[in-house]
Short mmCIF file of C-alpha atoms and ligand atoms in Angstrom, two decimals:
data_model
loop_
_atom_site.label_atom_id
_atom_site.label_comp_id
_atom_site.label_asym_id
_atom_site.label_seq_id
_atom_site.Cartn_x
_atom_site.Cartn_y
_atom_site.Cartn_z
CA MET A 24 -0.95 31.68 -14.21
CA VAL A 25 0.49 33.00 -17.44
CA LYS A 26 2.97 34.98 -15.37
CA ALA A 27 3.85 31.77 -13.47
CA ALA A 28 4.51 29.95 -16.71
CA ASP A 29 6.74 32.80 -18.01
CA ARG A 30 8.64 32.98 -14.72
CA ALA A 31 9.19 29.25 -14.89
CA GLY A 32 10.58 29.79 -18.28
CA GLU A 33 12.77 32.57 -17.27
CA ILE A 34 14.46 30.56 -14.56
CA GLY A 35 15.02 27.59 -16.79
CA ALA A 36 12.49 25.27 -15.18
CA THR A 37 11.61 22.33 -17.27
CA ALA A 38 8.52 21.24 -15.24
CA ILE A 39 6.00 23.00 -13.12
CA GLN A 40 3.39 22.23 -10.35
CA VAL A 41 0.48 24.48 -9.86
CA PHE A 42 -2.79 24.55 -8.00
CA GLY A 43 -5.69 24.13 -10.34
CA ASP A 44 -7.95 25.86 -7.91
CA ASN A 45 -7.96 27.17 -4.29
CA PRO A 46 -6.12 24.40 -2.47
CA THR A 47 -7.72 25.09 0.87
CA ALA A 48 -11.33 25.36 -0.17
CA TRP A 49 -13.95 22.74 -1.15
CA ARG A 50 -15.58 25.02 -3.60
CA ARG A 51 -14.52 24.38 -7.22
CA ARG A 52 -14.98 26.62 -10.21
CA THR A 53 -17.31 25.19 -12.78
CA GLU A 54 -15.43 26.41 -15.76
CA PRO A 55 -11.60 26.57 -16.28
CA PRO A 56 -10.10 30.09 -15.82
CA GLY A 57 -10.04 32.22 -18.99
CA GLU A 58 -6.35 32.36 -19.08
CA SER A 59 -5.86 28.64 -19.16
CA PRO A 60 -5.30 28.51 -22.99
CA ALA A 61 -2.65 31.16 -22.66
CA PHE A 62 -1.03 29.26 -19.84
CA ARG A 63 -0.85 26.16 -21.95
CA ASP A 64 0.67 28.18 -24.90
CA ARG A 65 3.31 29.75 -22.73
CA LEU A 66 4.33 26.38 -21.29
CA ALA A 67 4.55 24.89 -24.78
CA HIS A 68 6.67 28.00 -25.85
CA HIS A 69 9.02 27.47 -22.99
CA GLY A 70 9.12 23.75 -23.39
CA ILE A 71 7.88 23.15 -19.85
CA GLY A 72 6.28 19.86 -18.83
CA PRO A 73 5.10 17.60 -17.38
CA VAL A 74 2.67 19.80 -15.56
CA ALA A 75 1.56 18.60 -12.14
CA ILE A 76 -1.68 19.85 -10.51
CA HIS A 77 -1.60 19.76 -6.73
CA ALA A 78 -5.04 18.69 -5.51
CA ALA A 79 -6.85 20.39 -2.56
CA TYR A 80 -5.22 19.88 0.84
CA LEU A 81 -8.57 19.04 2.26
CA VAL A 82 -8.89 15.76 0.46
CA ASN A 83 -8.81 12.79 2.81
CA LEU A 84 -9.70 9.47 1.23
CA ALA A 85 -8.34 7.45 4.15
CA GLY A 86 -10.60 8.79 6.85
CA PRO A 87 -13.75 7.22 8.44
CA ASP A 88 -15.90 10.41 8.26
CA ALA A 89 -18.57 9.70 5.53
CA ASP A 90 -19.34 13.39 4.76
CA LEU A 91 -15.67 14.26 4.43
CA TYR A 92 -15.10 11.20 2.31
CA GLU A 93 -17.82 12.20 -0.19
CA ARG A 94 -16.50 15.73 -0.32
CA SER A 95 -13.03 14.50 -0.93
CA ILE A 96 -14.12 12.36 -3.83
CA GLY A 97 -16.04 15.27 -5.28
CA VAL A 98 -13.25 17.73 -5.11
CA LEU A 99 -10.68 15.22 -6.44
CA VAL A 100 -13.02 14.42 -9.35
CA ALA A 101 -13.16 18.13 -10.02
CA ASP A 102 -9.44 18.60 -9.85
CA MET A 103 -8.95 15.57 -12.20
CA ARG A 104 -11.48 16.89 -14.62
CA ALA A 105 -9.88 20.53 -14.57
CA ALA A 106 -6.34 19.13 -15.11
CA SER A 107 -6.59 19.08 -18.95
CA ALA A 108 -7.23 22.83 -19.03
CA PHE A 109 -3.76 23.28 -17.47
CA ALA A 110 -2.18 20.52 -19.63
CA GLY A 111 -1.85 18.62 -16.33
CA ARG A 112 -0.17 15.24 -16.68
CA PHE A 113 -0.34 14.47 -12.97
CA VAL A 114 -2.82 15.30 -10.27
CA ASN A 115 -1.05 14.70 -6.97
CA VAL A 116 -2.84 14.21 -3.71
CA HIS A 117 -1.86 13.60 -0.10
CA ILE A 118 -3.05 10.09 0.75
CA GLY A 119 -4.74 11.18 3.99
CA SER A 120 -5.18 10.17 7.56
CA HIS A 121 -7.00 7.06 8.84
CA ARG A 122 -8.00 9.06 11.97
CA GLU A 123 -7.14 6.56 14.64
CA THR A 124 -8.88 3.67 12.88
CA SER A 125 -6.11 1.50 11.32
CA VAL A 126 -3.66 1.67 8.47
CA GLU A 127 -5.42 -1.19 6.81
CA ALA A 128 -8.86 0.36 6.99
CA GLY A 129 -7.41 3.63 5.66
CA ILE A 130 -5.82 1.81 2.67
CA GLU A 131 -9.10 0.12 1.87
CA ARG A 132 -10.84 3.42 1.93
CA VAL A 133 -8.26 5.02 -0.27
CA ALA A 134 -8.49 2.27 -2.79
CA LEU A 135 -12.30 2.47 -2.94
CA GLY A 136 -12.21 6.24 -3.18
CA ILE A 137 -9.66 6.01 -6.03
CA GLU A 138 -11.91 3.58 -7.88
CA ARG A 139 -14.80 6.01 -7.49
CA VAL A 140 -12.85 9.02 -8.51
CA LEU A 141 -11.47 7.32 -11.67
CA ALA A 142 -14.88 6.02 -12.63
CA GLU A 143 -16.05 9.66 -12.78
CA VAL A 144 -13.21 10.99 -14.99
CA GLU A 145 -12.36 10.18 -18.56
CA ASP A 146 -9.59 7.70 -19.30
CA GLY A 147 -7.39 7.91 -22.38
CA PRO A 148 -3.96 8.75 -23.60
CA ASP A 149 -4.30 12.44 -22.43
CA ALA A 150 -5.95 11.68 -19.15
CA PRO A 151 -4.07 12.90 -16.14
CA GLN A 152 -2.64 10.27 -13.77
CA LEU A 153 -3.71 10.38 -10.15
CA VAL A 154 -0.49 10.48 -8.06
CA LEU A 155 -0.41 9.51 -4.41
CA GLU A 156 2.16 11.32 -2.26
CA ASN A 157 3.95 9.79 0.65
CA ALA A 158 3.33 11.36 4.14
CA ALA A 159 5.65 12.57 6.88
CA GLY A 160 3.41 10.78 9.37
CA SER A 161 1.65 13.27 11.60
CA GLY A 162 -2.00 12.75 12.51
CA TRP A 163 -2.34 9.02 11.68
CA ALA A 164 -1.24 9.54 8.12
CA VAL A 165 -1.25 6.62 5.65
CA GLY A 166 1.59 6.17 3.29
CA ILE A 167 4.59 6.90 5.44
CA ASN A 168 6.90 4.27 3.97
CA VAL A 169 7.24 2.11 0.89
CA GLU A 170 5.65 -0.85 2.64
CA GLU A 171 2.45 1.11 3.00
CA LEU A 172 2.64 2.54 -0.44
CA ALA A 173 3.00 -0.99 -1.75
CA LEU A 174 0.00 -2.04 0.19
CA LEU A 175 -2.00 0.79 -1.41
CA ALA A 176 -0.70 -0.28 -4.82
CA GLU A 177 -1.96 -3.80 -4.12
CA ALA A 178 -5.37 -2.61 -2.81
CA ILE A 179 -5.78 -0.54 -5.94
CA ALA A 180 -4.77 -3.31 -8.28
CA ALA A 181 -7.18 -5.65 -6.50
CA ARG A 182 -10.03 -3.30 -7.65
CA GLY A 183 -9.01 -3.82 -11.19
CA ILE A 184 -7.71 -0.27 -11.68
CA PRO A 185 -5.19 -0.07 -14.60
CA ARG A 186 -1.63 0.30 -13.22
CA GLU A 187 -0.96 3.42 -15.39
CA ARG A 188 -3.86 5.44 -13.88
CA VAL A 189 -2.27 5.65 -10.45
CA GLY A 190 1.28 6.74 -9.80
CA PHE A 191 3.32 7.71 -6.78
CA CYS A 192 5.15 10.83 -5.57
CA LEU A 193 7.97 10.76 -3.09
CA ASP A 194 8.40 14.00 -1.16
CA THR A 195 11.96 14.15 0.36
CA ALA A 196 10.94 16.31 3.36
CA HIS A 197 8.13 13.82 4.07
CA LEU A 198 10.54 10.86 3.80
CA TRP A 199 12.74 12.63 6.30
CA GLY A 200 9.99 13.46 8.66
CA ALA A 201 8.92 9.80 8.52
CA GLY A 202 12.36 8.59 9.60
CA HIS A 203 14.12 7.79 6.30
CA GLU A 204 17.64 8.93 6.82
CA ILE A 205 18.07 10.05 3.17
CA SER A 206 20.97 12.31 4.10
CA ARG A 207 22.94 9.18 3.50
CA PRO A 208 23.33 7.96 -0.08
CA GLU A 209 23.22 4.21 0.94
CA ILE A 210 19.76 4.87 2.55
CA VAL A 211 18.59 6.60 -0.73
CA ASP A 212 19.71 3.65 -2.72
CA ALA A 213 18.04 1.09 -0.28
CA LEU A 214 14.83 3.12 -0.51
CA LEU A 215 14.94 3.07 -4.34
CA ASP A 216 15.67 -0.70 -4.24
CA GLU A 217 12.65 -1.32 -2.05
CA PHE A 218 10.39 0.84 -4.26
CA GLU A 219 11.64 -0.96 -7.30
CA ARG A 220 11.09 -4.35 -5.83
CA SER A 221 7.70 -3.86 -4.21
CA ILE A 222 5.98 -1.27 -6.50
CA GLY A 223 8.14 -0.70 -9.59
CA LEU A 224 10.05 2.47 -10.40
CA ASP A 225 7.85 2.93 -13.55
CA ARG A 226 5.19 4.04 -11.08
CA LEU A 227 7.27 6.64 -9.43
CA SER A 228 5.86 9.57 -11.34
CA MET A 229 7.16 12.57 -9.43
CA ILE A 230 9.67 13.60 -6.85
CA HIS A 231 8.95 16.68 -4.61
CA LEU A 232 12.52 17.84 -3.92
CA ASN A 233 12.67 19.71 -0.62
CA ASP A 234 15.14 19.92 2.27
CA SER A 235 13.63 19.80 5.65
CA LYS A 236 14.06 21.76 8.95
CA ALA A 237 12.41 19.04 10.97
CA VAL A 238 14.07 16.34 13.04
CA LEU A 239 14.59 12.94 11.39
CA GLY A 240 11.63 10.86 12.26
CA SER A 241 9.84 13.69 14.00
CA ARG A 242 6.77 13.26 11.63
CA ALA A 243 6.93 16.94 11.03
CA ASP A 244 6.71 18.48 7.57
CA ARG A 245 8.80 21.67 7.34
CA HIS A 246 10.22 22.38 3.91
CA GLU A 247 13.59 24.11 3.65
CA HIS A 248 15.86 25.53 0.93
CA ILE A 249 17.77 22.89 -0.98
CA GLY A 250 20.91 21.68 0.77
CA ALA A 251 20.31 24.06 3.65
CA GLY A 252 18.28 21.87 6.03
CA GLN A 253 18.65 18.66 8.00
CA ILE A 254 18.85 16.36 4.93
CA GLY A 255 21.61 18.43 3.33
CA PRO A 256 23.36 18.39 0.01
CA GLU A 257 24.85 14.81 0.05
CA GLY A 258 21.59 12.85 0.17
CA LEU A 259 19.61 15.19 -2.12
CA GLY A 260 22.58 15.24 -4.53
CA HIS A 261 22.66 11.56 -4.60
CA LEU A 262 18.90 11.34 -5.31
CA LEU A 263 19.35 13.98 -8.14
CA ARG A 264 22.11 12.02 -9.72
CA SER A 265 20.45 8.56 -9.45
CA ALA A 266 20.48 7.15 -12.89
CA ARG A 267 17.36 5.19 -12.21
CA LEU A 268 15.45 8.42 -11.75
CA ALA A 269 16.76 10.06 -14.95
CA ASN A 270 13.17 10.18 -16.38
CA VAL A 271 11.41 11.23 -13.21
CA PRO A 272 10.45 14.87 -12.98
CA PHE A 273 11.47 16.72 -9.84
CA TYR A 274 9.38 19.59 -8.40
CA LEU A 275 10.48 22.09 -5.87
CA GLU A 276 8.22 23.06 -2.93
CA THR A 277 10.81 25.21 -1.20
CA PRO A 278 10.24 28.31 0.80
CA GLY A 279 9.95 31.81 -0.75
CA MET A 280 8.73 30.83 -4.23
CA ASP A 281 6.86 34.06 -4.64
CA LEU A 282 9.91 35.99 -3.51
CA GLY A 283 12.27 34.68 -6.18
CA TYR A 284 13.74 31.82 -4.24
CA ASP A 285 12.55 29.35 -6.78
CA ALA A 286 15.39 30.56 -9.10
CA ILE A 287 17.93 30.08 -6.22
CA ASN A 288 16.67 26.61 -5.29
CA LEU A 289 16.51 25.49 -8.87
CA GLN A 290 20.10 26.63 -9.33
CA ARG A 291 21.03 24.75 -6.07
CA ALA A 292 19.34 21.56 -7.40
CA ARG A 293 21.29 21.93 -10.69
CA ASP A 294 24.53 22.40 -8.77
CA LEU A 295 23.86 19.22 -6.72
CA ALA A 296 22.89 17.28 -9.82
CA ALA A 297 26.19 18.35 -11.43
CA GLY A 298 28.15 17.49 -8.32
CA ARG A 299 29.07 21.15 -7.74
CA PRO A 300 29.31 22.63 -4.14
CA LEU A 301 26.54 24.96 -3.15
CA ALA A 302 26.98 28.60 -2.93
CA PRO A 303 25.88 30.19 0.36
CA LEU A 304 22.29 31.28 0.52
CA PRO A 305 21.70 35.10 0.54
CA GLU A 306 21.21 36.69 3.93
CA SER A 307 17.53 37.36 3.20
CA ALA A 308 16.91 33.60 3.04
CA LEU A 309 17.14 33.46 6.78
CA THR A 310 14.28 35.79 7.37
CA ILE A 311 11.66 34.77 4.85
CA LYS A 312 8.59 33.06 6.21
CA GLY A 313 8.80 29.25 6.32
CA SER A 314 12.64 29.26 6.48
CA ARG A 315 15.20 28.89 9.10
CA ALA A 316 18.09 28.18 6.83
CA ARG A 317 21.66 28.23 8.04
CA GLY A 318 22.26 27.62 11.64
CA ALA A 319 18.73 26.16 11.65
CA GLN A 320 17.51 24.78 14.95
CA PRO A 321 15.72 21.48 14.52
CA VAL A 322 12.02 21.94 15.31
CA GLU A 323 10.23 19.93 17.99
CA PRO A 324 8.41 16.86 16.92
CA VAL A 325 4.71 17.55 16.52
CA GLU A 326 2.02 15.47 18.19
CA PRO A 327 -0.66 13.88 16.03
CA GLU A 328 -3.68 16.17 15.72
ZN1 ZN B 23 5.00 17.48 -1.38
#
């Protein structure tokens, strides 16, 4: 993790998202890793923050399975409690799947689950915020549009949960998969208008900036290098330049991070933010796992699980 902080500093990142623990396991360590103080020091040294902690992928607060629900609450409590060891400002979590019950029932379960999680973790000025991420929509996902996110915000408020304890994250690849044509600047603006009107942009805590190699509305979630996918430079550039989002941190979840592509994608995001044209991607970008940049073929829509 110390290496990750230094690499983020080297490439000029000003924010970072990490896993606090194994994202695909229920098991949680009982003590923070020994290197977490050094991680915090290196981040402070490089001036990097806010830190986002990505919660376990296994969490599903929207589903009807009681055992899975209890385990989800447990692991989310653990991830929230562990966040301070990593100077985590946000703990972002996928909202989950209602598993063929109904969106309404899913939303109620999520709101109750959040109430239970937050009751178990300390509140205060340094407490991490729980951040709910929009979904691309496969497998009966909840939170596929602003309307559903607003219903969630309402259900959470109805339980008396303070507004500032729960925020939202918009993932651009998920928006695309869910059918928001954010390749077009006017659609980006309309989406932000709707979010502002029905939830409030003060609650948009994070953006996951990803291009997508999925078909618009396919409900698939396939991240791609910035500006090299189906969304493309115009829409992502417009989002990056939106004055209303000037204070919202953007996090990359693009392919090949462990191969150095984070530097390339960060530069591409900077170029788009400055209105500069994008340089061609290196040849090797074509072959890395998770990428089909340039000449990409749209992938087939996926069926719900
Ligand atoms: Zn994401």
